[in-house]
Amino acid sequence: MVQHLEISSQKYPITPFASKLTAPLDKQKISTLQINLGKRCNLACSHCHVEASPKRTEEISAEVCQQLIEIIQKFPQIRVVDLTGGAPEMLYGFKPIVKAAREMGKEVIVRSNLTIYFEMGFADIPDYCAQHQVKIVASLPCYLEDNVDKMRGNGVYEKSIKALQWLNKLGYGKDANLVLDLVYNPPLPTSDEFSLPPPQEPLEQDYKKFLKDHFDISFNHLLTITNLPIGRSKFHLEKYQLHQKYLNFLENNFNPDTVDSLMCRNELSIDHLGNVYDCDFNQMENIPAENKFNQKLTVADLVKAENLDLIQRVKTAQYCYGCTAGSGSSCGGALI
C-alpha cells in the first residue's frame, strides 16, 4: 500500500518554502469556510495534527457560532462549509451550522472519525447527516485492520467498518446526494525510509475491492493525504530523531505543479475562538492570517468589514512542503 523512498541521513538546511515559489502565494477569492469546532474528541490518534483527545475541552462559543452563521448567510461566494475538530459531531455548533449552511444551499462537509456514532448521545448523527445531505469525509488510513488500530487505537477499525455499513444502509456511497469519501494517510515512519501516499486512483480501486469483497461496503472517493510534520506527527518524528530528515525528504519531492491548486489559496480556516488562518495547519501552528496592514483577523472583523477577502498573501512555513510534495496533498486529497 505504501511507496517507500529513501533519503540520505546527512543533514541539510531546509530552503524557506517561499523561496521555492516563482511568484508570491497570493490569496484568491474565498469560496471555502473551514471551521474547527474544537479539540475535544473520543479518540487520540497517533498522527493527529490537532492533538485532539477526550481530555481536551476547547470548544466553539455561542458568540463565535452565531458570527459564523451570519457569514454563511451573508456571503454567496462561500460554496463549501467544511467542519472539523476534534470530532466535530460532538462539539457545540455542529447542528446549527449544518442547518444554516444547507438552508443557504452550501455544500457541507463533516470530517468524521466514524467511531463517534457509537458514543452515548451521538447515535442520531448518521441520520442527521443523511437528512441534511452532508458530505462525510471519513478517516480510514488503511483498509487493513492492524494498520488502522496502530494509528488510531484498538478496536477503531471494527467500529469504522460497522459505521460504514450503517452509512451504506442510509444510502451513503450509493445515492448521488449522499457522498461518502475515505481518507488514507501513510504510516508514521520509524526510520528514514519515508513515504508519500501512493497514486490516488489505483489505491482507491484497491480500497473499493477489499471493502466490497470483505464487508460489502461502498464509498465514493479515496483521498490521499500526506502526514505533515506538526502536532503528534511532529512529536513522533522528533522521538525517532527524524523531523529534520523528513522535512528534507518533503523538500526533495517538492512539485511546483501543485502550487496553483493549494487549498489555502481560496479558504479561510477558523478556530474555536474565532481567529482566522490561511489553513488548518497554520491554525495548529498558531500562524494567524493578517490583512494588508499586518493585523490579525477574527470572524468579528470579517462581519464588521462585510468582506471575506481581506487577506492578500498566504503565510507559509517549512511544513508547506508536505502539501506540495509528489502529487500534492490537501483536505480534498491529491492535487494533481
Tab-separated table of C-alpha atoms in Angstrom:
chain	number	residue	atom	x	y	z
A	1	MET	CA	0.000	0.000	0.000
A	2	VAL	CA	2.928	2.383	0.551
A	3	GLN	CA	5.645	3.737	-1.707
A	4	HIS	CA	8.963	3.808	0.163
A	5	LEU	CA	11.624	6.361	-0.731
A	6	GLU	CA	14.983	6.863	0.926
A	7	ILE	CA	16.999	9.985	1.551
A	8	SER	CA	20.476	10.445	2.886
A	9	SER	CA	20.842	10.646	6.659
A	10	GLN	CA	23.116	13.654	6.208
A	11	LYS	CA	21.515	16.855	7.488
A	12	TYR	CA	20.837	19.679	5.076
A	13	PRO	CA	19.341	23.096	5.756
A	14	ILE	CA	15.737	23.484	4.668
A	15	THR	CA	15.117	26.027	1.918
A	16	PRO	CA	12.432	28.539	3.002
A	17	PHE	CA	9.256	27.452	1.252
A	18	ALA	CA	8.599	30.922	-0.160
A	19	SER	CA	11.978	30.772	-1.915
A	20	LYS	CA	10.791	27.775	-3.933
A	21	LEU	CA	7.922	29.735	-5.444
A	22	THR	CA	8.195	31.608	-8.711
A	23	ALA	CA	5.581	34.119	-7.524
A	24	PRO	CA	4.112	35.132	-4.145
A	25	LEU	CA	1.414	32.807	-2.809
A	26	ASP	CA	-1.460	35.256	-3.146
A	27	LYS	CA	-4.865	34.606	-1.689
A	28	GLN	CA	-7.684	34.097	-4.174
A	29	LYS	CA	-11.401	34.807	-3.757
A	30	ILE	CA	-12.623	32.896	-0.727
A	31	SER	CA	-15.017	30.046	-1.535
A	32	THR	CA	-14.447	27.604	1.362
A	33	LEU	CA	-15.000	28.194	5.058
A	34	GLN	CA	-13.279	25.513	7.134
A	35	ILE	CA	-14.306	25.616	10.786
A	36	ASN	CA	-12.510	23.776	13.566
A	37	LEU	CA	-15.228	23.475	16.200
A	38	GLY	CA	-12.789	22.454	18.938
A	39	LYS	CA	-10.274	19.873	20.081
A	40	ARG	CA	-12.469	17.502	22.072
A	41	CYS	CA	-12.606	14.037	20.506
A	42	ASN	CA	-13.450	10.494	21.556
A	43	LEU	CA	-10.124	9.314	20.044
A	44	ALA	CA	-6.466	10.338	20.403
A	45	CYS	CA	-4.918	9.225	17.100
A	46	SER	CA	-1.121	8.981	16.878
A	47	HIS	CA	-0.949	11.095	13.696
A	48	CYS	CA	-3.426	13.812	14.746
A	49	HIS	CA	-2.060	17.252	13.875
A	50	VAL	CA	-4.778	18.838	16.038
A	51	GLU	CA	-3.634	16.840	19.096
A	52	ALA	CA	-7.305	16.180	19.829
A	53	SER	CA	-8.369	13.776	22.586
A	54	PRO	CA	-11.143	13.074	25.130
A	55	LYS	CA	-9.193	15.198	27.628
A	56	ARG	CA	-9.305	18.375	25.539
A	57	THR	CA	-12.024	20.879	26.437
A	58	GLU	CA	-11.614	23.591	23.762
A	59	GLU	CA	-14.915	24.252	22.001
A	60	ILE	CA	-16.522	26.990	19.958
A	61	SER	CA	-18.597	29.582	21.834
A	62	ALA	CA	-22.193	30.596	21.127
A	63	GLU	CA	-20.980	34.053	20.073
A	64	VAL	CA	-18.488	32.778	17.504
A	65	CYS	CA	-21.015	30.213	16.279
A	66	GLN	CA	-23.549	32.969	15.611
A	67	GLN	CA	-20.943	35.094	13.815
A	68	LEU	CA	-20.102	32.162	11.550
A	69	ILE	CA	-23.770	31.566	10.777
A	70	GLU	CA	-24.068	35.253	9.885
A	71	ILE	CA	-21.124	34.929	7.489
A	72	ILE	CA	-22.604	31.793	5.910
A	73	GLN	CA	-25.904	33.604	5.364
A	74	LYS	CA	-24.388	36.862	4.066
A	75	PHE	CA	-21.786	35.690	1.550
A	76	PRO	CA	-22.953	33.830	-1.585
A	77	GLN	CA	-19.278	33.360	-2.563
A	78	ILE	CA	-18.973	30.642	0.110
A	79	ARG	CA	-19.699	27.412	-1.685
A	80	VAL	CA	-18.349	24.930	0.890
A	81	VAL	CA	-18.595	24.815	4.687
A	82	ASP	CA	-16.088	22.280	5.986
A	83	LEU	CA	-16.491	21.182	9.623
A	84	THR	CA	-13.642	19.587	11.510
A	85	GLY	CA	-12.327	19.168	15.048
A	86	GLY	CA	-11.736	17.125	17.270
A	87	ALA	CA	-14.795	15.145	16.483
A	88	PRO	CA	-16.980	17.916	15.012
A	89	GLU	CA	-20.211	15.979	15.585
A	90	MET	CA	-19.748	16.086	19.375
A	91	LEU	CA	-18.926	19.799	19.594
A	92	TYR	CA	-21.129	22.841	20.126
A	93	GLY	CA	-22.369	24.463	16.944
A	94	PHE	CA	-22.306	21.397	14.728
A	95	LYS	CA	-26.024	21.073	14.042
A	96	PRO	CA	-26.826	24.836	13.920
A	97	ILE	CA	-24.037	25.461	11.416
A	98	VAL	CA	-25.037	22.462	9.282
A	99	LYS	CA	-28.652	23.651	9.254
A	100	ALA	CA	-27.765	27.247	8.365
A	101	ALA	CA	-25.356	26.227	5.615
A	102	ARG	CA	-27.728	23.757	3.981
A	103	GLU	CA	-30.581	26.277	4.102
A	104	MET	CA	-28.331	28.613	2.108
A	105	GLY	CA	-27.545	25.898	-0.429
A	106	LYS	CA	-23.910	25.420	0.631
A	107	GLU	CA	-22.132	22.096	0.366
A	108	VAL	CA	-21.387	20.903	3.902
A	109	ILE	CA	-18.516	18.544	4.682
A	110	VAL	CA	-18.027	16.864	8.038
A	111	ARG	CA	-14.671	15.230	8.739
A	112	SER	CA	-15.654	12.211	10.792
A	113	ASN	CA	-13.733	9.550	12.679
A	114	LEU	CA	-16.825	7.285	12.289
A	115	THR	CA	-16.482	5.836	15.814
A	116	ILE	CA	-18.325	8.844	17.279
A	117	TYR	CA	-21.605	7.246	16.160
A	118	PHE	CA	-21.196	4.608	18.883
A	119	GLU	CA	-20.635	7.062	21.723
A	120	MET	CA	-23.561	7.786	24.036
A	121	GLY	CA	-25.701	10.618	22.698
A	122	PHE	CA	-24.482	10.574	19.094
A	123	ALA	CA	-26.348	7.663	17.517
A	124	ASP	CA	-28.571	10.138	15.667
A	125	ILE	CA	-25.657	11.674	13.731
A	126	PRO	CA	-25.752	9.368	10.659
A	127	ASP	CA	-29.477	10.029	10.156
A	128	TYR	CA	-28.995	13.760	10.756
A	129	CYS	CA	-26.236	13.911	8.162
A	130	ALA	CA	-28.308	11.973	5.647
A	131	GLN	CA	-31.351	14.201	6.246
A	132	HIS	CA	-29.269	17.309	5.503
A	133	GLN	CA	-27.254	15.675	2.691
A	134	VAL	CA	-23.963	16.321	4.475
A	135	LYS	CA	-20.894	15.034	2.672
A	136	ILE	CA	-18.972	12.709	5.013
A	137	VAL	CA	-15.194	12.524	4.730
A	138	ALA	CA	-14.121	9.678	6.988
A	139	SER	CA	-10.674	8.706	8.187
A	140	LEU	CA	-9.653	5.152	7.323
A	141	PRO	CA	-5.858	5.321	6.983
A	142	CYS	CA	-5.673	1.779	5.607
A	143	TYR	CA	-8.098	-0.952	4.582
A	144	LEU	CA	-6.283	-3.434	6.841
A	145	GLU	CA	-7.266	-3.733	10.497
A	146	ASP	CA	-3.799	-3.909	12.072
A	147	ASN	CA	-2.566	-0.734	10.363
A	148	VAL	CA	-5.661	1.249	11.354
A	149	ASP	CA	-5.611	0.184	15.001
A	150	LYS	CA	-1.907	1.004	15.310
A	151	MET	CA	-2.585	4.582	14.201
A	152	ARG	CA	-5.972	5.185	15.802
A	153	GLY	CA	-6.378	2.773	18.731
A	154	ASN	CA	-7.531	-0.780	19.386
A	155	GLY	CA	-10.987	-1.567	18.081
A	156	VAL	CA	-11.240	1.531	15.887
A	157	TYR	CA	-11.164	-0.480	12.656
A	158	GLU	CA	-14.045	-2.731	13.701
A	159	LYS	CA	-16.196	0.254	14.691
A	160	SER	CA	-15.263	2.076	11.485
A	161	ILE	CA	-16.409	-0.877	9.381
A	162	LYS	CA	-19.730	-1.041	11.243
A	163	ALA	CA	-20.161	2.718	10.794
A	164	LEU	CA	-19.517	2.482	7.047
A	165	GLN	CA	-22.081	-0.322	6.734
A	166	TRP	CA	-24.529	1.842	8.700
A	167	LEU	CA	-23.954	4.762	6.338
A	168	ASN	CA	-24.402	2.490	3.303
A	169	LYS	CA	-27.812	1.418	4.636
A	170	LEU	CA	-28.810	5.097	4.724
A	171	GLY	CA	-27.733	5.482	1.102
A	172	TYR	CA	-24.265	6.932	1.580
A	173	GLY	CA	-21.879	5.861	-1.169
A	174	LYS	CA	-24.883	4.907	-3.323
A	175	ASP	CA	-27.248	7.894	-3.534
A	176	ALA	CA	-25.735	10.737	-5.598
A	177	ASN	CA	-26.758	13.233	-2.873
A	178	LEU	CA	-25.106	11.263	-0.067
A	179	VAL	CA	-21.370	11.364	-0.712
A	180	LEU	CA	-19.019	9.243	1.394
A	181	ASP	CA	-15.274	9.710	0.904
A	182	LEU	CA	-12.476	7.943	2.793
A	183	VAL	CA	-9.071	9.330	3.764
A	184	TYR	CA	-5.741	7.490	3.542
A	185	ASN	CA	-2.597	8.522	5.435
A	186	PRO	CA	0.776	6.740	5.188
A	187	PRO	CA	2.012	5.082	8.394
A	188	LEU	CA	4.254	7.242	10.564
A	189	PRO	CA	7.906	6.307	9.916
A	190	THR	CA	10.290	4.836	12.471
A	191	SER	CA	13.291	5.015	10.135
A	192	ASP	CA	14.371	7.293	7.304
A	193	GLU	CA	12.562	5.157	4.720
A	194	PHE	CA	9.913	7.830	4.250
A	195	SER	CA	6.822	7.534	2.096
A	196	LEU	CA	4.455	9.748	0.196
A	197	PRO	CA	0.936	8.496	-0.481
A	198	PRO	CA	0.758	6.161	-3.484
A	199	PRO	CA	-1.097	7.318	-6.612
A	200	GLN	CA	-4.645	8.062	-5.501
A	201	GLU	CA	-6.724	6.357	-8.192
A	202	PRO	CA	-5.106	2.877	-8.100
A	203	LEU	CA	-5.196	2.888	-4.281
A	204	GLU	CA	-8.870	3.862	-4.408
A	205	GLN	CA	-9.560	0.790	-6.532
A	206	ASP	CA	-7.687	-1.386	-4.026
A	207	TYR	CA	-9.766	0.060	-1.174
A	208	LYS	CA	-13.016	-0.408	-3.064
A	209	LYS	CA	-12.293	-4.014	-3.973
A	210	PHE	CA	-11.180	-5.004	-0.475
A	211	LEU	CA	-14.034	-3.297	1.376
A	212	LYS	CA	-16.631	-4.583	-1.099
A	213	ASP	CA	-15.330	-8.150	-1.112
A	214	HIS	CA	-14.913	-8.412	2.667
A	215	PHE	CA	-17.660	-6.177	4.083
A	216	ASP	CA	-19.973	-5.245	1.177
A	217	ILE	CA	-19.056	-1.579	1.724
A	218	SER	CA	-19.346	1.073	-0.995
A	219	PHE	CA	-17.939	4.596	-0.983
A	220	ASN	CA	-17.356	7.387	-3.496
A	221	HIS	CA	-13.737	8.522	-3.453
A	222	LEU	CA	-10.470	7.913	-1.638
A	223	LEU	CA	-8.487	10.991	-0.636
A	224	THR	CA	-4.748	10.526	-0.067
A	225	ILE	CA	-3.198	12.938	2.438
A	226	THR	CA	0.474	13.348	3.337
A	227	ASN	CA	1.400	13.396	7.023
A	228	LEU	CA	2.538	16.937	7.800
A	229	PRO	CA	5.235	17.291	10.481
A	230	ILE	CA	3.079	19.133	13.009
A	231	GLY	CA	1.134	18.096	16.093
A	232	ARG	CA	1.512	14.457	17.133
A	233	SER	CA	3.176	13.576	13.827
A	234	LYS	CA	5.938	16.052	14.663
A	235	PHE	CA	6.303	14.647	18.195
A	236	HIS	CA	6.615	11.166	16.706
A	237	LEU	CA	9.276	12.267	14.233
A	238	GLU	CA	11.231	14.037	16.964
A	239	LYS	CA	11.076	10.926	19.148
A	240	TYR	CA	12.896	8.998	16.416
A	241	GLN	CA	15.133	11.966	15.516
A	242	LEU	CA	13.561	12.105	12.068
A	243	HIS	CA	11.973	15.545	11.954
A	244	GLN	CA	14.759	17.286	10.020
A	245	LYS	CA	15.231	14.334	7.688
A	246	TYR	CA	11.510	14.196	6.952
A	247	LEU	CA	11.468	17.891	6.056
A	248	ASN	CA	14.460	17.260	3.761
A	249	PHE	CA	12.506	14.426	2.164
A	250	LEU	CA	9.450	16.600	1.596
A	251	GLU	CA	11.545	19.415	0.129
A	252	ASN	CA	13.365	16.990	-2.181
A	253	ASN	CA	9.958	15.889	-3.507
A	254	PHE	CA	8.604	19.432	-3.989
A	255	ASN	CA	6.397	19.612	-7.088
A	256	PRO	CA	5.759	23.161	-8.387
A	257	ASP	CA	2.769	21.922	-10.383
A	258	THR	CA	0.800	21.553	-7.124
A	259	VAL	CA	1.039	25.215	-6.096
A	260	ASP	CA	-1.864	26.579	-8.164
A	261	SER	CA	-4.264	24.107	-6.507
A	262	LEU	CA	-3.265	24.592	-2.863
A	263	MET	CA	-6.357	24.690	-0.643
A	264	CYS	CA	-5.007	27.616	1.405
A	265	ARG	CA	-5.480	29.957	-1.546
A	266	ASN	CA	-9.276	30.110	-1.513
A	267	GLU	CA	-10.224	29.079	2.016
A	268	LEU	CA	-10.437	30.602	5.464
A	269	SER	CA	-9.669	28.392	8.443
A	270	ILE	CA	-11.446	29.410	11.661
A	271	ASP	CA	-10.561	28.171	15.150
A	272	HIS	CA	-12.909	27.717	18.107
A	273	LEU	CA	-12.066	31.233	19.354
A	274	GLY	CA	-12.986	32.859	16.035
A	275	ASN	CA	-9.429	33.572	14.887
A	276	VAL	CA	-8.721	33.407	11.145
A	277	TYR	CA	-5.932	31.423	9.471
A	278	ASP	CA	-4.973	30.536	5.913
A	279	CYS	CA	-5.292	26.816	6.564
A	280	ASP	CA	-5.872	24.251	9.290
A	281	PHE	CA	-2.134	23.561	9.557
A	282	ASN	CA	-1.266	27.202	10.179
A	283	GLN	CA	-4.058	27.206	12.738
A	284	MET	CA	-2.450	24.356	14.667
A	285	GLU	CA	0.951	26.063	14.495
A	286	ASN	CA	-0.579	29.379	15.612
A	287	ILE	CA	0.352	31.332	12.480
A	288	PRO	CA	-2.623	33.684	12.090
A	289	ALA	CA	-3.695	35.248	8.819
A	290	GLU	CA	-3.266	39.014	8.508
A	291	ASN	CA	-4.746	41.803	6.425
A	292	LYS	CA	-2.721	44.240	4.317
A	293	PHE	CA	-1.969	46.276	7.452
A	294	ASN	CA	-0.365	43.211	9.113
A	295	GLN	CA	-3.245	42.970	11.567
A	296	LYS	CA	-4.530	39.607	12.780
A	297	LEU	CA	-8.108	38.851	11.800
A	298	THR	CA	-11.099	37.406	13.622
A	299	VAL	CA	-14.556	36.366	12.460
A	300	ALA	CA	-15.867	39.557	14.066
A	301	ASP	CA	-13.538	41.564	11.785
A	302	LEU	CA	-14.945	39.833	8.711
A	303	VAL	CA	-18.521	40.524	9.812
A	304	LYS	CA	-17.725	44.184	10.511
A	305	ALA	CA	-15.907	44.681	7.191
A	306	GLU	CA	-18.606	42.807	5.260
A	307	ASN	CA	-15.728	41.339	3.277
A	308	LEU	CA	-14.123	37.884	3.287
A	309	ASP	CA	-11.246	38.862	1.029
A	310	LEU	CA	-9.098	40.867	3.441
A	311	ILE	CA	-6.012	38.641	3.168
A	312	GLN	CA	-3.625	39.368	0.312
A	313	ARG	CA	-0.945	36.736	0.821
A	314	VAL	CA	-0.806	33.254	2.334
A	315	LYS	CA	1.662	32.785	5.177
A	316	THR	CA	3.991	29.858	4.563
A	317	ALA	CA	6.227	27.628	6.672
A	318	GLN	CA	8.547	24.650	6.214
A	319	TYR	CA	5.708	22.145	6.573
A	320	CYS	CA	4.112	23.596	3.407
A	321	TYR	CA	6.393	21.149	1.595
A	322	GLY	CA	4.001	18.463	2.856
A	323	CYS	CA	1.177	19.871	0.727
A	324	THR	CA	3.400	20.251	-2.356
A	325	ALA	CA	5.401	17.008	-2.348
A	326	GLY	CA	4.743	14.444	-5.062
A	327	SER	CA	1.149	14.635	-6.248
A	328	GLY	CA	0.358	17.186	-3.564
A	329	SER	CA	-1.928	16.914	-0.587
A	330	SER	CA	-4.997	18.747	0.652
A	331	CYS	CA	-8.211	18.165	2.562
A	332	GLY	CA	-9.569	17.097	-0.832
A	333	GLY	CA	-6.791	14.581	-1.462
A	334	ALA	CA	-4.109	14.695	-4.146
A	335	LEU	CA	-3.789	17.971	-6.056
A	336	ILE	CA	-2.607	16.652	-9.420
